[in-house]
Amino acid sequence: MILEKLNDLIRKFEGLRLKPYLCPAGVPTIGYGHTGPEVSIKMKPITEPVAEAMMVQDAATFATASANLSPVLYFDSDKHSAIADFCFNLGTTRYKASTLRRKVNAGDWEGAQEELQKWVWGGGKKLPGLIARRKAEALLLK
């Protein structure tokens, strides 16, 4: 499942880093926000095509997972991209237990837009990058 707007959101908000790094949560990361057991700070840098392939695979994984949690997403690629990006950023576990998911499943898109704005905190403060990301996602829920 390829959602081009999802890929665009990931590219824009994750950025591309070919060398491994620790994300703000302290998780080893590489490429466009790719994490997993195979990623370590000591791994060799990757190429841009490898990063792109990882991102496409990760995007497909979160697109499928978000739609499984909210089947209503199958009917609108913009809304699907927004929620899949949220899941890519914060994980499906948080989405699964969230009021955001309840709003999405109820088709309450205005309520879902409002809920997205609550997910902008990191380390006890509002983060400009998360504020911008949630705003971009909310625009796709209209």
PDB file of N, CA, C and O in Angstrom, residues 17-65:
ATOM      1  N   ARG A  17      18.988  11.174   7.217  1.00  0.00           N
ATOM      2  CA  ARG A  17      20.301  11.076   7.851  1.00  0.00           C
ATOM      3  C   ARG A  17      20.877   9.715   7.514  1.00  0.00           C
ATOM      4  O   ARG A  17      20.314   8.687   7.897  1.00  0.00           O
ATOM      5  N   LEU A  18      21.962   9.731   6.786  1.00  0.00           N
ATOM      6  CA  LEU A  18      22.556   8.486   6.304  1.00  0.00           C
ATOM      7  C   LEU A  18      23.432   7.795   7.348  1.00  0.00           C
ATOM      8  O   LEU A  18      23.733   6.611   7.216  1.00  0.00           O
ATOM      9  N   LYS A  19      23.812   8.528   8.368  1.00  0.00           N
ATOM     10  CA  LYS A  19      24.587   7.950   9.473  1.00  0.00           C
ATOM     11  C   LYS A  19      23.648   7.727  10.653  1.00  0.00           C
ATOM     12  O   LYS A  19      22.739   8.527  10.892  1.00  0.00           O
ATOM     13  N   PRO A  20      23.868   6.666  11.423  1.00  0.00           N
ATOM     14  CA  PRO A  20      22.992   6.409  12.566  1.00  0.00           C
ATOM     15  C   PRO A  20      23.112   7.512  13.624  1.00  0.00           C
ATOM     16  O   PRO A  20      24.165   8.132  13.771  1.00  0.00           O
ATOM     17  N   TYR A  21      22.003   7.738  14.328  1.00  0.00           N
ATOM     18  CA  TYR A  21      21.946   8.765  15.369  1.00  0.00           C
ATOM     19  C   TYR A  21      20.925   8.342  16.412  1.00  0.00           C
ATOM     20  O   TYR A  21      20.132   7.416  16.181  1.00  0.00           O
ATOM     21  N   LEU A  22      20.956   9.007  17.542  1.00  0.00           N
ATOM     22  CA  LEU A  22      19.938   8.777  18.565  1.00  0.00           C
ATOM     23  C   LEU A  22      18.847   9.819  18.400  1.00  0.00           C
ATOM     24  O   LEU A  22      19.120  11.018  18.386  1.00  0.00           O
ATOM     25  N   CYS A  23      17.610   9.377  18.276  1.00  0.00           N
ATOM     26  CA  CYS A  23      16.478  10.306  18.183  1.00  0.00           C
ATOM     27  C   CYS A  23      16.268  10.943  19.553  1.00  0.00           C
ATOM     28  O   CYS A  23      16.888  10.518  20.534  1.00  0.00           O
ATOM     29  N   PRO A  24      15.381  11.946  19.653  1.00  0.00           N
ATOM     30  CA  PRO A  24      15.153  12.599  20.958  1.00  0.00           C
ATOM     31  C   PRO A  24      14.742  11.635  22.072  1.00  0.00           C
ATOM     32  O   PRO A  24      14.985  11.901  23.243  1.00  0.00           O
ATOM     33  N   ALA A  25      14.167  10.498  21.700  1.00  0.00           N
ATOM     34  CA  ALA A  25      13.772   9.509  22.711  1.00  0.00           C
ATOM     35  C   ALA A  25      14.920   8.557  23.047  1.00  0.00           C
ATOM     36  O   ALA A  25      14.753   7.625  23.835  1.00  0.00           O
ATOM     37  N   GLY A  26      16.094   8.770  22.425  1.00  0.00           N
ATOM     38  CA  GLY A  26      17.257   7.948  22.706  1.00  0.00           C
ATOM     39  C   GLY A  26      17.313   6.627  21.956  1.00  0.00           C
ATOM     40  O   GLY A  26      18.066   5.730  22.316  1.00  0.00           O
ATOM     41  N   VAL A  27      16.525   6.515  20.884  1.00  0.00           N
ATOM     42  CA  VAL A  27      16.462   5.283  20.100  1.00  0.00           C
ATOM     43  C   VAL A  27      17.396   5.402  18.889  1.00  0.00           C
ATOM     44  O   VAL A  27      17.328   6.398  18.158  1.00  0.00           O
ATOM     45  N   PRO A  28      18.255   4.397  18.652  1.00  0.00           N
ATOM     46  CA  PRO A  28      19.092   4.425  17.450  1.00  0.00           C
ATOM     47  C   PRO A  28      18.219   4.483  16.194  1.00  0.00           C
ATOM     48  O   PRO A  28      17.259   3.725  16.052  1.00  0.00           O
ATOM     49  N   THR A  29      18.554   5.401  15.295  1.00  0.00           N
ATOM     50  CA  THR A  29      17.735   5.716  14.125  1.00  0.00           C
ATOM     51  C   THR A  29      18.644   5.974  12.937  1.00  0.00           C
ATOM     52  O   THR A  29      19.780   6.415  13.095  1.00  0.00           O
ATOM     53  N   ILE A  30      18.130   5.717  11.734  1.00  0.00           N
ATOM     54  CA  ILE A  30      18.889   5.995  10.519  1.00  0.00           C
ATOM     55  C   ILE A  30      17.899   6.282   9.387  1.00  0.00           C
ATOM     56  O   ILE A  30      16.712   5.946   9.484  1.00  0.00           O
ATOM     57  N   GLY A  31      18.393   6.889   8.324  1.00  0.00           N
ATOM     58  CA  GLY A  31      17.547   7.165   7.164  1.00  0.00           C
ATOM     59  C   GLY A  31      16.467   8.181   7.479  1.00  0.00           C
ATOM     60  O   GLY A  31      16.729   9.218   8.078  1.00  0.00           O
ATOM     61  N   TYR A  32      15.247   7.860   7.071  1.00  0.00           N
ATOM     62  CA  TYR A  32      14.085   8.722   7.337  1.00  0.00           C
ATOM     63  C   TYR A  32      13.372   8.224   8.598  1.00  0.00           C
ATOM     64  O   TYR A  32      12.257   7.712   8.542  1.00  0.00           O
ATOM     65  N   GLY A  33      14.038   8.323   9.734  1.00  0.00           N
ATOM     66  CA  GLY A  33      13.407   7.931  10.983  1.00  0.00           C
ATOM     67  C   GLY A  33      13.235   6.440  11.168  1.00  0.00           C
ATOM     68  O   GLY A  33      12.392   6.002  11.940  1.00  0.00           O
ATOM     69  N   HIS A  34      14.058   5.638  10.492  1.00  0.00           N
ATOM     70  CA  HIS A  34      13.938   4.177  10.596  1.00  0.00           C
ATOM     71  C   HIS A  34      14.579   3.682  11.886  1.00  0.00           C
ATOM     72  O   HIS A  34      15.703   4.037  12.213  1.00  0.00           O
ATOM     73  N   THR A  35      13.823   2.872  12.620  1.00  0.00           N
ATOM     74  CA  THR A  35      14.324   2.240  13.837  1.00  0.00           C
ATOM     75  C   THR A  35      14.095   0.745  13.729  1.00  0.00           C
ATOM     76  O   THR A  35      13.387   0.276  12.835  1.00  0.00           O
ATOM     77  N   GLY A  36      14.661   0.003  14.626  1.00  0.00           N
ATOM     78  CA  GLY A  36      14.456  -1.438  14.643  1.00  0.00           C
ATOM     79  C   GLY A  36      15.668  -2.125  15.232  1.00  0.00           C
ATOM     80  O   GLY A  36      16.709  -1.499  15.465  1.00  0.00           O
ATOM     81  N   PRO A  37      15.547  -3.415  15.447  1.00  0.00           N
ATOM     82  CA  PRO A  37      16.638  -4.150  16.099  1.00  0.00           C
ATOM     83  C   PRO A  37      17.936  -4.165  15.285  1.00  0.00           C
ATOM     84  O   PRO A  37      19.015  -4.346  15.839  1.00  0.00           O
ATOM     85  N   GLU A  38      17.826  -3.959  13.979  1.00  0.00           N
ATOM     86  CA  GLU A  38      19.016  -3.963  13.127  1.00  0.00           C
ATOM     87  C   GLU A  38      19.761  -2.635  13.122  1.00  0.00           C
ATOM     88  O   GLU A  38      20.852  -2.517  12.583  1.00  0.00           O
ATOM     89  N   VAL A  39      19.173  -1.604  13.754  1.00  0.00           N
ATOM     90  CA  VAL A  39      19.790  -0.278  13.769  1.00  0.00           C
ATOM     91  C   VAL A  39      20.586  -0.105  15.061  1.00  0.00           C
ATOM     92  O   VAL A  39      20.052  -0.305  16.155  1.00  0.00           O
ATOM     93  N   SER A  40      21.844   0.267  14.906  1.00  0.00           N
ATOM     94  CA  SER A  40      22.681   0.576  16.062  1.00  0.00           C
ATOM     95  C   SER A  40      23.538   1.788  15.733  1.00  0.00           C
ATOM     96  O   SER A  40      23.788   2.092  14.563  1.00  0.00           O
ATOM     97  N   ILE A  41      23.987   2.451  16.758  1.00  0.00           N
ATOM     98  CA  ILE A  41      24.827   3.635  16.586  1.00  0.00           C
ATOM     99  C   ILE A  41      26.130   3.268  15.880  1.00  0.00           C
ATOM    100  O   ILE A  41      26.717   4.097  15.194  1.00  0.00           O
ATOM    101  N   LYS A  42      26.569   2.038  16.004  1.00  0.00           N
ATOM    102  CA  LYS A  42      27.850   1.621  15.437  1.00  0.00           C
ATOM    103  C   LYS A  42      27.743   1.087  14.011  1.00  0.00           C
ATOM    104  O   LYS A  42      28.750   0.727  13.413  1.00  0.00           O
ATOM    105  N   MET A  43      26.539   1.061  13.450  1.00  0.00           N
ATOM    106  CA  MET A  43      26.408   0.527  12.095  1.00  0.00           C
ATOM    107  C   MET A  43      26.989   1.507  11.080  1.00  0.00           C
ATOM    108  O   MET A  43      27.126   2.696  11.343  1.00  0.00           O
ATOM    109  N   LYS A  44      27.326   0.980   9.927  1.00  0.00           N
ATOM    110  CA  LYS A  44      27.886   1.807   8.862  1.00  0.00           C
ATOM    111  C   LYS A  44      26.795   2.679   8.251  1.00  0.00           C
ATOM    112  O   LYS A  44      25.623   2.314   8.263  1.00  0.00           O
ATOM    113  N   PRO A  45      27.193   3.817   7.686  1.00  0.00           N
ATOM    114  CA  PRO A  45      26.204   4.659   6.995  1.00  0.00           C
ATOM    115  C   PRO A  45      25.536   3.896   5.852  1.00  0.00           C
ATOM    116  O   PRO A  45      26.082   2.928   5.327  1.00  0.00           O
ATOM    117  N   ILE A  46      24.351   4.360   5.488  1.00  0.00           N
ATOM    118  CA  ILE A  46      23.611   3.766   4.376  1.00  0.00           C
ATOM    119  C   ILE A  46      23.584   4.759   3.223  1.00  0.00           C
ATOM    120  O   ILE A  46      23.964   5.917   3.379  1.00  0.00           O
ATOM    121  N   THR A  47      23.114   4.305   2.072  1.00  0.00           N
ATOM    122  CA  THR A  47      22.992   5.179   0.904  1.00  0.00           C
ATOM    123  C   THR A  47      21.567   5.741   0.849  1.00  0.00           C
ATOM    124  O   THR A  47      20.646   5.218   1.492  1.00  0.00           O
ATOM    125  N   GLU A  48      21.388   6.775   0.039  1.00  0.00           N
ATOM    126  CA  GLU A  48      20.057   7.358  -0.104  1.00  0.00           C
ATOM    127  C   GLU A  48      19.045   6.355  -0.665  1.00  0.00           C
ATOM    128  O   GLU A  48      17.915   6.285  -0.163  1.00  0.00           O
ATOM    129  N   PRO A  49      19.399   5.546  -1.678  1.00  0.00           N
ATOM    130  CA  PRO A  49      18.424   4.551  -2.150  1.00  0.00           C
ATOM    131  C   PRO A  49      18.036   3.529  -1.068  1.00  0.00           C
ATOM    132  O   PRO A  49      16.883   3.111  -1.006  1.00  0.00           O
ATOM    133  N   VAL A  50      18.975   3.151  -0.215  1.00  0.00           N
ATOM    134  CA  VAL A  50      18.648   2.232   0.874  1.00  0.00           C
ATOM    135  C   VAL A  50      17.704   2.913   1.859  1.00  0.00           C
ATOM    136  O   VAL A  50      16.717   2.322   2.302  1.00  0.00           O
ATOM    137  N   ALA A  51      17.982   4.177   2.178  1.00  0.00           N
ATOM    138  CA  ALA A  51      17.109   4.934   3.082  1.00  0.00           C
ATOM    139  C   ALA A  51      15.704   5.051   2.504  1.00  0.00           C
ATOM    140  O   ALA A  51      14.707   4.899   3.219  1.00  0.00           O
ATOM    141  N   GLU A  52      15.615   5.310   1.212  1.00  0.00           N
ATOM    142  CA  GLU A  52      14.316   5.435   0.550  1.00  0.00           C
ATOM    143  C   GLU A  52      13.551   4.109   0.617  1.00  0.00           C
ATOM    144  O   GLU A  52      12.349   4.087   0.910  1.00  0.00           O
ATOM    145  N   ALA A  53      14.238   3.013   0.360  1.00  0.00           N
ATOM    146  CA  ALA A  53      13.594   1.698   0.409  1.00  0.00           C
ATOM    147  C   ALA A  53      13.098   1.382   1.819  1.00  0.00           C
ATOM    148  O   ALA A  53      11.986   0.857   1.996  1.00  0.00           O
ATOM    149  N   MET A  54      13.903   1.716   2.819  1.00  0.00           N
ATOM    150  CA  MET A  54      13.479   1.503   4.209  1.00  0.00           C
ATOM    151  C   MET A  54      12.239   2.330   4.516  1.00  0.00           C
ATOM    152  O   MET A  54      11.295   1.854   5.158  1.00  0.00           O
ATOM    153  N   MET A  55      12.241   3.573   4.068  1.00  0.00           N
ATOM    154  CA  MET A  55      11.126   4.472   4.343  1.00  0.00           C
ATOM    155  C   MET A  55       9.844   3.964   3.682  1.00  0.00           C
ATOM    156  O   MET A  55       8.774   3.956   4.304  1.00  0.00           O
ATOM    157  N   VAL A  56       9.929   3.521   2.449  1.00  0.00           N
ATOM    158  CA  VAL A  56       8.750   3.008   1.749  1.00  0.00           C
ATOM    159  C   VAL A  56       8.193   1.782   2.480  1.00  0.00           C
ATOM    160  O   VAL A  56       6.977   1.652   2.662  1.00  0.00           O
ATOM    161  N   GLN A  57       9.093   0.909   2.937  1.00  0.00           N
ATOM    162  CA  GLN A  57       8.654  -0.279   3.682  1.00  0.00           C
ATOM    163  C   GLN A  57       8.011   0.118   5.010  1.00  0.00           C
ATOM    164  O   GLN A  57       6.960  -0.390   5.383  1.00  0.00           O
ATOM    165  N   ASP A  58       8.660   1.041   5.733  1.00  0.00           N
ATOM    166  CA  ASP A  58       8.107   1.497   7.008  1.00  0.00           C
ATOM    167  C   ASP A  58       6.751   2.169   6.809  1.00  0.00           C
ATOM    168  O   ASP A  58       5.806   1.931   7.574  1.00  0.00           O
ATOM    169  N   ALA A  59       6.636   2.998   5.775  1.00  0.00           N
ATOM    170  CA  ALA A  59       5.376   3.679   5.487  1.00  0.00           C
ATOM    171  C   ALA A  59       4.272   2.661   5.214  1.00  0.00           C
ATOM    172  O   ALA A  59       3.143   2.805   5.718  1.00  0.00           O
ATOM    173  N   ALA A  60       4.584   1.636   4.433  1.00  0.00           N
ATOM    174  CA  ALA A  60       3.594   0.602   4.128  1.00  0.00           C
ATOM    175  C   ALA A  60       3.164  -0.132   5.397  1.00  0.00           C
ATOM    176  O   ALA A  60       1.978  -0.422   5.595  1.00  0.00           O
ATOM    177  N   THR A  61       4.112  -0.405   6.273  1.00  0.00           N
ATOM    178  CA  THR A  61       3.804  -1.087   7.534  1.00  0.00           C
ATOM    179  C   THR A  61       2.832  -0.260   8.365  1.00  0.00           C
ATOM    180  O   THR A  61       1.827  -0.776   8.876  1.00  0.00           O
ATOM    181  N   PHE A  62       3.102   1.048   8.492  1.00  0.00           N
ATOM    182  CA  PHE A  62       2.235   1.892   9.311  1.00  0.00           C
ATOM    183  C   PHE A  62       0.918   2.210   8.609  1.00  0.00           C
ATOM    184  O   PHE A  62      -0.095   2.420   9.279  1.00  0.00           O
ATOM    185  N   ALA A  63       0.912   2.240   7.291  1.00  0.00           N
ATOM    186  CA  ALA A  63      -0.347   2.427   6.567  1.00  0.00           C
ATOM    187  C   ALA A  63      -1.274   1.244   6.821  1.00  0.00           C
ATOM    188  O   ALA A  63      -2.470   1.422   7.098  1.00  0.00           O
ATOM    189  N   THR A  64      -0.726   0.049   6.766  1.00  0.00           N
ATOM    190  CA  THR A  64      -1.525  -1.152   7.017  1.00  0.00           C
ATOM    191  C   THR A  64      -1.999  -1.200   8.465  1.00  0.00           C
ATOM    192  O   THR A  64      -3.182  -1.442   8.739  1.00  0.00           O
ATOM    193  N   ALA A  65      -1.088  -0.943   9.398  1.00  0.00           N
ATOM    194  CA  ALA A  65      -1.439  -1.008  10.819  1.00  0.00           C
ATOM    195  C   ALA A  65      -2.507   0.022  11.179  1.00  0.00           C
ATOM    196  O   ALA A  65      -3.454  -0.292  11.914  1.00  0.00           O
TER     197      ALA A  65
END
